[in-house]
Amino acid sequence: EADIYQTPRYLVIGTGKKITLECSQTMGHDKMYWYQQDPGMELHLIHYSYGVNSTEKGDLSSESTVSRIRTEHFPLTLESARPSHTSQYLCASRKGLGTYEQYFGPGTRLTVT
Amino acid sequence: DQQVKQNSPSLSVQEGRISILNCDYTNSMFDYFLWYKKYPAEGPTFLISISSIKDKNEDGRFTVFLNKSAKHLSLHIVPSQPGDSAVYFCAASAANTDKLIFGTGTRLQVFP
């Protein structure tokens, strides 16, 4: 089983606040991903990274930003939270070439009031 | 345009019986398929996968079947157990891409 951690698990915050969702993995995986998921919907890729100093936007446009300064750490930041950002945010990592399986963290449930 | 479709939002099965979850895809470039299981307030957990060079892969109670000509795959769980109650997501990936495309999920409920 993969070791990938996300904090906080739940966050309720007011409009306009800056937030950072943390994601860390201890497996040394190069590839990391952020997904956004609403109830009853598919997971949408919003950011991914191939390694340190590599970040790309995903298929779903997002106002969030990410950074990858260390292999194990892939935080996501929202500069000014809005109610439309209310969702579940899932972080995942993948070993690399030859494998397609992504391993997910427990997610952060974000509510913006 | 949704490339991976799970047309049944929910499925209810009696304990001990077979659960069959279905998934259809439209992109002929997909060559690897995965099933994930998700409990509420948790992240998805990888269950089983299949490459397009195979038509069946089995792991314990879980078997995935792939019909490339129909662009259809299914997950069979037998026998079903109450702990299998969760949302199941189908995902697909094309060669030389690093992305997974997910379906909308099917909620499975296994009752005693």
PDB file of C-alpha atoms in Angstrom:
ATOM      1  CA  GLU A   1       0.000   0.000   0.000  1.00  0.00           C
ATOM      2  CA  ALA A   2       1.245   3.457  -0.911  1.00  0.00           C
ATOM      3  CA  ASP A   3       2.144   6.075   1.671  1.00  0.00           C
ATOM      4  CA  ILE A   4       0.703   9.386   0.596  1.00  0.00           C
ATOM      5  CA  TYR A   5      -0.604  11.970   3.005  1.00  0.00           C
ATOM      6  CA  GLN A   6      -2.839  14.990   2.736  1.00  0.00           C
ATOM      7  CA  THR A   7      -3.570  17.715   5.245  1.00  0.00           C
ATOM      8  CA  PRO A   8      -5.924  19.045   6.319  1.00  0.00           C
ATOM      9  CA  ARG A   9      -8.571  16.372   5.812  1.00  0.00           C
ATOM     10  CA  TYR A  10     -11.359  18.914   6.169  1.00  0.00           C
ATOM     11  CA  LEU A  11     -11.242  22.698   5.826  1.00  0.00           C
ATOM     12  CA  VAL A  12     -14.011  25.274   6.126  1.00  0.00           C
ATOM     13  CA  ILE A  13     -12.861  28.757   5.242  1.00  0.00           C
ATOM     14  CA  GLY A  14     -14.311  32.122   4.309  1.00  0.00           C
ATOM     15  CA  THR A  15     -14.269  33.730   0.898  1.00  0.00           C
ATOM     16  CA  GLY A  16     -11.094  35.579   0.006  1.00  0.00           C
ATOM     17  CA  LYS A  17      -8.754  33.614   2.244  1.00  0.00           C
ATOM     18  CA  LYS A  18      -5.521  32.110   0.976  1.00  0.00           C
ATOM     19  CA  ILE A  19      -5.196  28.379   1.528  1.00  0.00           C
ATOM     20  CA  THR A  20      -2.566  25.717   0.932  1.00  0.00           C
ATOM     21  CA  LEU A  21      -3.435  22.045   0.735  1.00  0.00           C
ATOM     22  CA  GLU A  22      -0.524  19.813   1.625  1.00  0.00           C
ATOM     23  CA  CYS A  23       0.417  16.543  -0.077  1.00  0.00           C
ATOM     24  CA  SER A  24       3.416  14.377   0.735  1.00  0.00           C
ATOM     25  CA  GLN A  25       4.541  10.924  -0.314  1.00  0.00           C
ATOM     26  CA  THR A  26       7.330   8.804   1.096  1.00  0.00           C
ATOM     27  CA  MET A  27       7.823   6.436  -1.841  1.00  0.00           C
ATOM     28  CA  GLY A  28      10.155   8.577  -3.920  1.00  0.00           C
ATOM     29  CA  HIS A  29       7.678   8.676  -6.802  1.00  0.00           C
ATOM     30  CA  ASP A  30       8.569  11.175  -9.505  1.00  0.00           C
ATOM     31  CA  LYS A  31       5.068  11.738 -10.828  1.00  0.00           C
ATOM     32  CA  MET A  32       2.421  13.455  -8.729  1.00  0.00           C
ATOM     33  CA  TYR A  33      -1.102  14.630  -9.483  1.00  0.00           C
ATOM     34  CA  TRP A  34      -3.903  16.779  -8.101  1.00  0.00           C
ATOM     35  CA  TYR A  35      -7.522  15.942  -8.871  1.00  0.00           C
ATOM     36  CA  GLN A  36     -10.756  17.704  -8.055  1.00  0.00           C
ATOM     37  CA  GLN A  37     -13.910  15.703  -7.497  1.00  0.00           C
ATOM     38  CA  ASP A  38     -17.486  16.729  -6.836  1.00  0.00           C
ATOM     39  CA  PRO A  39     -20.095  14.233  -5.564  1.00  0.00           C
ATOM     40  CA  GLY A  40     -21.343  11.892  -8.279  1.00  0.00           C
ATOM     41  CA  MET A  41     -18.802  13.165 -10.752  1.00  0.00           C
ATOM     42  CA  GLU A  42     -15.561  11.881 -12.213  1.00  0.00           C
ATOM     43  CA  LEU A  43     -12.150  12.885 -10.939  1.00  0.00           C
ATOM     44  CA  HIS A  44     -10.785  15.813 -12.939  1.00  0.00           C
ATOM     45  CA  LEU A  45      -7.037  16.321 -13.268  1.00  0.00           C
ATOM     46  CA  ILE A  46      -6.109  19.906 -12.376  1.00  0.00           C
ATOM     47  CA  HIS A  47      -2.294  19.733 -11.992  1.00  0.00           C
ATOM     48  CA  TYR A  48       0.525  17.245 -12.407  1.00  0.00           C
ATOM     49  CA  SER A  49       4.284  17.076 -12.021  1.00  0.00           C
ATOM     50  CA  TYR A  50       6.943  14.842 -13.536  1.00  0.00           C
ATOM     51  CA  GLY A  51       9.498  15.701 -10.915  1.00  0.00           C
ATOM     52  CA  VAL A  52      11.231  18.516  -9.059  1.00  0.00           C
ATOM     53  CA  ASN A  53      10.646  21.929 -10.661  1.00  0.00           C
ATOM     54  CA  SER A  54       8.196  20.404 -13.147  1.00  0.00           C
ATOM     55  CA  THR A  55       4.514  21.381 -13.028  1.00  0.00           C
ATOM     56  CA  GLU A  56       1.802  21.279 -15.675  1.00  0.00           C
ATOM     57  CA  LYS A  57      -1.850  22.224 -15.786  1.00  0.00           C
ATOM     58  CA  GLY A  58      -4.328  19.415 -16.116  1.00  0.00           C
ATOM     59  CA  ASP A  59      -7.405  18.955 -18.231  1.00  0.00           C
ATOM     60  CA  LEU A  60      -9.710  20.963 -15.966  1.00  0.00           C
ATOM     61  CA  SER A  61      -8.949  24.647 -15.681  1.00  0.00           C
ATOM     62  CA  SER A  62      -8.253  25.639 -12.100  1.00  0.00           C
ATOM     63  CA  GLU A  63      -7.394  28.891 -10.358  1.00  0.00           C
ATOM     64  CA  SER A  64      -5.099  27.014  -8.019  1.00  0.00           C
ATOM     65  CA  THR A  65      -1.321  26.808  -8.361  1.00  0.00           C
ATOM     66  CA  VAL A  66       1.160  24.116  -7.382  1.00  0.00           C
ATOM     67  CA  SER A  67       4.874  23.824  -6.698  1.00  0.00           C
ATOM     68  CA  ARG A  68       7.335  20.929  -6.615  1.00  0.00           C
ATOM     69  CA  ILE A  69      10.502  21.944  -4.815  1.00  0.00           C
ATOM     70  CA  ARG A  70      11.077  18.528  -3.283  1.00  0.00           C
ATOM     71  CA  THR A  71      10.268  15.103  -4.710  1.00  0.00           C
ATOM     72  CA  GLU A  72       8.084  14.149  -1.767  1.00  0.00           C
ATOM     73  CA  HIS A  73       6.071  17.370  -1.494  1.00  0.00           C
ATOM     74  CA  PHE A  74       3.430  18.746  -3.890  1.00  0.00           C
ATOM     75  CA  PRO A  75       1.343  21.503  -2.265  1.00  0.00           C
ATOM     76  CA  LEU A  76      -1.643  23.205  -3.902  1.00  0.00           C
ATOM     77  CA  THR A  77      -2.445  26.862  -3.208  1.00  0.00           C
ATOM     78  CA  LEU A  78      -5.537  28.969  -3.733  1.00  0.00           C
ATOM     79  CA  GLU A  79      -4.693  32.662  -3.397  1.00  0.00           C
ATOM     80  CA  SER A  80      -8.289  33.774  -2.832  1.00  0.00           C
ATOM     81  CA  ALA A  81     -10.844  31.089  -2.049  1.00  0.00           C
ATOM     82  CA  ARG A  82     -14.356  31.337  -3.471  1.00  0.00           C
ATOM     83  CA  PRO A  83     -17.496  29.238  -2.914  1.00  0.00           C
ATOM     84  CA  SER A  84     -16.999  27.745  -6.406  1.00  0.00           C
ATOM     85  CA  HIS A  85     -13.795  26.138  -5.068  1.00  0.00           C
ATOM     86  CA  THR A  86     -15.812  23.978  -2.696  1.00  0.00           C
ATOM     87  CA  SER A  87     -14.905  20.405  -3.618  1.00  0.00           C
ATOM     88  CA  GLN A  88     -12.829  17.400  -2.676  1.00  0.00           C
ATOM     89  CA  TYR A  89      -9.153  17.640  -3.647  1.00  0.00           C
ATOM     90  CA  LEU A  90      -7.255  14.393  -4.132  1.00  0.00           C
ATOM     91  CA  CYS A  91      -3.492  14.029  -4.453  1.00  0.00           C
ATOM     92  CA  ALA A  92      -1.901  11.006  -6.119  1.00  0.00           C
ATOM     93  CA  SER A  93       1.526   9.716  -7.062  1.00  0.00           C
ATOM     94  CA  ARG A  94       2.881   7.179  -9.491  1.00  0.00           C
ATOM     95  CA  LYS A  95       6.132   5.259  -9.666  1.00  0.00           C
ATOM     96  CA  GLY A  96       6.971   6.073 -13.247  1.00  0.00           C
ATOM     97  CA  LEU A  97       7.632   4.242 -16.494  1.00  0.00           C
ATOM     98  CA  GLY A  98       6.043   0.845 -16.919  1.00  0.00           C
ATOM     99  CA  THR A  99       3.288   1.402 -14.416  1.00  0.00           C
ATOM    100  CA  TYR A 100      -0.003   3.202 -14.758  1.00  0.00           C
ATOM    101  CA  GLU A 101      -1.340   2.793 -11.248  1.00  0.00           C
ATOM    102  CA  GLN A 102      -1.698   5.993  -9.297  1.00  0.00           C
ATOM    103  CA  TYR A 103      -1.888   5.865  -5.522  1.00  0.00           C
ATOM    104  CA  PHE A 104      -4.143   8.349  -3.798  1.00  0.00           C
ATOM    105  CA  GLY A 105      -4.067  10.198  -0.536  1.00  0.00           C
ATOM    106  CA  PRO A 106      -7.175  10.459   1.651  1.00  0.00           C
ATOM    107  CA  GLY A 107      -8.214  13.793   0.158  1.00  0.00           C
ATOM    108  CA  THR A 108      -9.076  17.236   1.507  1.00  0.00           C
ATOM    109  CA  ARG A 109     -12.720  18.243   1.676  1.00  0.00           C
ATOM    110  CA  LEU A 110     -12.743  22.022   1.155  1.00  0.00           C
ATOM    111  CA  THR A 111     -15.777  24.174   1.903  1.00  0.00           C
ATOM    112  CA  VAL A 112     -15.635  27.888   1.145  1.00  0.00           C
ATOM    113  CA  THR A 113     -18.388  29.934   2.769  1.00  0.00           C
TER     114      THR A 113
ATOM    115  CA  ASP B   1     -17.199  14.856 -24.224  1.00  0.00           C
ATOM    116  CA  GLN B   2     -16.845  12.065 -21.712  1.00  0.00           C
ATOM    117  CA  GLN B   3     -14.336   9.466 -22.891  1.00  0.00           C
ATOM    118  CA  VAL B   4     -14.991   6.983 -20.080  1.00  0.00           C
ATOM    119  CA  LYS B   5     -18.585   6.263 -19.166  1.00  0.00           C
ATOM    120  CA  GLN B   6     -20.173   4.373 -16.331  1.00  0.00           C
ATOM    121  CA  ASN B   7     -23.833   4.467 -17.199  1.00  0.00           C
ATOM    122  CA  SER B   8     -25.129   2.836 -14.029  1.00  0.00           C
ATOM    123  CA  PRO B   9     -24.877   5.268 -11.129  1.00  0.00           C
ATOM    124  CA  SER B  10     -25.818   2.593  -8.616  1.00  0.00           C
ATOM    125  CA  LEU B  11     -26.081  -1.169  -8.186  1.00  0.00           C
ATOM    126  CA  SER B  12     -27.559  -3.207  -5.358  1.00  0.00           C
ATOM    127  CA  VAL B  13     -26.535  -6.845  -4.886  1.00  0.00           C
ATOM    128  CA  GLN B  14     -27.207  -9.454  -2.253  1.00  0.00           C
ATOM    129  CA  GLU B  15     -24.273 -10.748  -0.233  1.00  0.00           C
ATOM    130  CA  GLY B  16     -22.744 -13.853  -1.809  1.00  0.00           C
ATOM    131  CA  ARG B  17     -23.971 -13.035  -5.305  1.00  0.00           C
ATOM    132  CA  ILE B  18     -21.961 -11.669  -8.205  1.00  0.00           C
ATOM    133  CA  SER B  19     -21.581  -7.916  -8.726  1.00  0.00           C
ATOM    134  CA  ILE B  20     -20.965  -6.762 -12.294  1.00  0.00           C
ATOM    135  CA  LEU B  21     -19.898  -3.183 -12.871  1.00  0.00           C
ATOM    136  CA  ASN B  22     -19.664  -1.898 -16.421  1.00  0.00           C
ATOM    137  CA  CYS B  23     -17.592   0.730 -18.170  1.00  0.00           C
ATOM    138  CA  ASP B  24     -17.550   1.961 -21.775  1.00  0.00           C
ATOM    139  CA  TYR B  25     -14.942   4.094 -23.473  1.00  0.00           C
ATOM    140  CA  THR B  26     -14.769   6.014 -26.725  1.00  0.00           C
ATOM    141  CA  ASN B  27     -11.067   6.651 -27.270  1.00  0.00           C
ATOM    142  CA  SER B  28      -9.477   3.840 -29.285  1.00  0.00           C
ATOM    143  CA  MET B  29      -6.031   5.015 -28.128  1.00  0.00           C
ATOM    144  CA  PHE B  30      -6.688   3.814 -24.579  1.00  0.00           C
ATOM    145  CA  ASP B  31      -4.549   0.776 -23.901  1.00  0.00           C
ATOM    146  CA  TYR B  32      -4.608   0.362 -20.141  1.00  0.00           C
ATOM    147  CA  PHE B  33      -7.603   0.233 -17.842  1.00  0.00           C
ATOM    148  CA  LEU B  34      -7.929   0.357 -14.090  1.00  0.00           C
ATOM    149  CA  TRP B  35     -10.608  -0.020 -11.443  1.00  0.00           C
ATOM    150  CA  TYR B  36     -10.583   1.934  -8.214  1.00  0.00           C
ATOM    151  CA  LYS B  37     -12.735   1.622  -5.129  1.00  0.00           C
ATOM    152  CA  LYS B  38     -13.637   4.657  -3.044  1.00  0.00           C
ATOM    153  CA  TYR B  39     -15.201   4.901   0.392  1.00  0.00           C
ATOM    154  CA  PRO B  40     -16.768   8.192   1.517  1.00  0.00           C
ATOM    155  CA  ALA B  41     -14.269  10.750   2.781  1.00  0.00           C
ATOM    156  CA  GLU B  42     -11.327   8.641   1.577  1.00  0.00           C
ATOM    157  CA  GLY B  43      -9.165   8.598  -1.511  1.00  0.00           C
ATOM    158  CA  PRO B  44      -9.630   5.984  -4.246  1.00  0.00           C
ATOM    159  CA  THR B  45      -7.867   2.656  -3.730  1.00  0.00           C
ATOM    160  CA  PHE B  46      -6.441   0.782  -6.705  1.00  0.00           C
ATOM    161  CA  LEU B  47      -8.151  -2.586  -7.213  1.00  0.00           C
ATOM    162  CA  ILE B  48      -7.168  -4.225 -10.476  1.00  0.00           C
ATOM    163  CA  SER B  49      -6.001  -3.326 -13.956  1.00  0.00           C
ATOM    164  CA  ILE B  50      -5.809  -4.774 -17.435  1.00  0.00           C
ATOM    165  CA  SER B  51      -3.701  -4.109 -20.472  1.00  0.00           C
ATOM    166  CA  SER B  52      -5.281  -3.986 -23.922  1.00  0.00           C
ATOM    167  CA  ILE B  53      -3.251  -7.032 -24.961  1.00  0.00           C
ATOM    168  CA  LYS B  54      -5.320  -9.133 -22.578  1.00  0.00           C
ATOM    169  CA  ASP B  55      -9.039  -9.800 -22.346  1.00  0.00           C
ATOM    170  CA  LYS B  56      -9.159 -10.947 -18.725  1.00  0.00           C
ATOM    171  CA  ASN B  57      -7.295 -10.368 -15.505  1.00  0.00           C
ATOM    172  CA  GLU B  58      -8.127 -11.973 -12.197  1.00  0.00           C
ATOM    173  CA  ASP B  59      -7.127 -11.176  -8.636  1.00  0.00           C
ATOM    174  CA  GLY B  60      -8.914 -13.095  -5.927  1.00  0.00           C
ATOM    175  CA  ARG B  61     -12.600 -12.213  -5.931  1.00  0.00           C
ATOM    176  CA  PHE B  62     -12.073  -9.530  -8.593  1.00  0.00           C
ATOM    177  CA  THR B  63     -11.966 -10.173 -12.337  1.00  0.00           C
ATOM    178  CA  VAL B  64     -11.820  -7.569 -15.067  1.00  0.00           C
ATOM    179  CA  PHE B  65     -12.904  -8.376 -18.613  1.00  0.00           C
ATOM    180  CA  LEU B  66     -11.998  -6.273 -21.639  1.00  0.00           C
ATOM    181  CA  ASN B  67     -13.833  -6.331 -24.975  1.00  0.00           C
ATOM    182  CA  LYS B  68     -11.807  -4.060 -27.242  1.00  0.00           C
ATOM    183  CA  SER B  69     -14.080  -4.348 -30.241  1.00  0.00           C
ATOM    184  CA  ALA B  70     -17.009  -3.144 -28.140  1.00  0.00           C
ATOM    185  CA  LYS B  71     -14.850  -0.672 -26.191  1.00  0.00           C
ATOM    186  CA  HIS B  72     -16.270  -2.151 -23.033  1.00  0.00           C
ATOM    187  CA  LEU B  73     -14.871  -3.472 -19.800  1.00  0.00           C
ATOM    188  CA  SER B  74     -16.473  -4.930 -16.737  1.00  0.00           C
ATOM    189  CA  LEU B  75     -15.499  -5.711 -13.176  1.00  0.00           C
ATOM    190  CA  HIS B  76     -16.867  -8.873 -11.611  1.00  0.00           C
ATOM    191  CA  ILE B  77     -16.845  -9.332  -7.865  1.00  0.00           C
ATOM    192  CA  VAL B  78     -17.715 -12.795  -6.634  1.00  0.00           C
ATOM    193  CA  PRO B  79     -18.823 -13.494  -4.022  1.00  0.00           C
ATOM    194  CA  SER B  80     -19.895  -9.986  -3.058  1.00  0.00           C
ATOM    195  CA  GLN B  81     -19.423  -8.966   0.560  1.00  0.00           C
ATOM    196  CA  PRO B  82     -20.906  -6.089   2.577  1.00  0.00           C
ATOM    197  CA  GLY B  83     -17.429  -4.544   2.809  1.00  0.00           C
ATOM    198  CA  ASP B  84     -17.453  -4.186  -0.965  1.00  0.00           C
ATOM    199  CA  SER B  85     -20.076  -1.456  -0.633  1.00  0.00           C
ATOM    200  CA  ALA B  86     -18.370   1.632  -2.084  1.00  0.00           C
ATOM    201  CA  VAL B  87     -18.148   3.710  -5.239  1.00  0.00           C
ATOM    202  CA  TYR B  88     -16.202   2.035  -8.050  1.00  0.00           C
ATOM    203  CA  PHE B  89     -14.417   4.119 -10.672  1.00  0.00           C
ATOM    204  CA  CYS B  90     -13.224   2.919 -14.018  1.00  0.00           C
ATOM    205  CA  ALA B  91     -10.158   4.715 -15.445  1.00  0.00           C
ATOM    206  CA  ALA B  92      -8.262   4.537 -18.708  1.00  0.00           C
ATOM    207  CA  SER B  93      -4.906   5.651 -20.029  1.00  0.00           C
ATOM    208  CA  ALA B  94      -3.429   5.976 -23.497  1.00  0.00           C
ATOM    209  CA  ALA B  95       0.100   4.875 -24.322  1.00  0.00           C
ATOM    210  CA  ASN B  96       2.802   7.445 -23.696  1.00  0.00           C
ATOM    211  CA  THR B  97       0.546   9.611 -21.583  1.00  0.00           C
ATOM    212  CA  ASP B  98       0.748  10.036 -17.875  1.00  0.00           C
ATOM    213  CA  LYS B  99      -2.890  10.796 -17.318  1.00  0.00           C
ATOM    214  CA  LEU B 100      -5.821   8.720 -16.200  1.00  0.00           C
ATOM    215  CA  ILE B 101      -9.302   9.516 -17.470  1.00  0.00           C
ATOM    216  CA  PHE B 102     -11.969   8.554 -14.961  1.00  0.00           C
ATOM    217  CA  GLY B 103     -15.620   7.617 -15.277  1.00  0.00           C
ATOM    218  CA  THR B 104     -18.286   9.057 -12.980  1.00  0.00           C
ATOM    219  CA  GLY B 105     -18.402   5.983 -10.764  1.00  0.00           C
ATOM    220  CA  THR B 106     -20.964   3.344  -9.797  1.00  0.00           C
ATOM    221  CA  ARG B 107     -22.149   3.088  -6.212  1.00  0.00           C
ATOM    222  CA  LEU B 108     -22.312  -0.570  -5.195  1.00  0.00           C
ATOM    223  CA  GLN B 109     -24.376  -1.601  -2.205  1.00  0.00           C
ATOM    224  CA  VAL B 110     -24.100  -5.169  -0.969  1.00  0.00           C
ATOM    225  CA  PHE B 111     -26.905  -6.104   1.399  1.00  0.00           C
ATOM    226  CA  PRO B 112     -27.155  -9.149   3.684  1.00  0.00           C
TER     227      PRO B 112
END
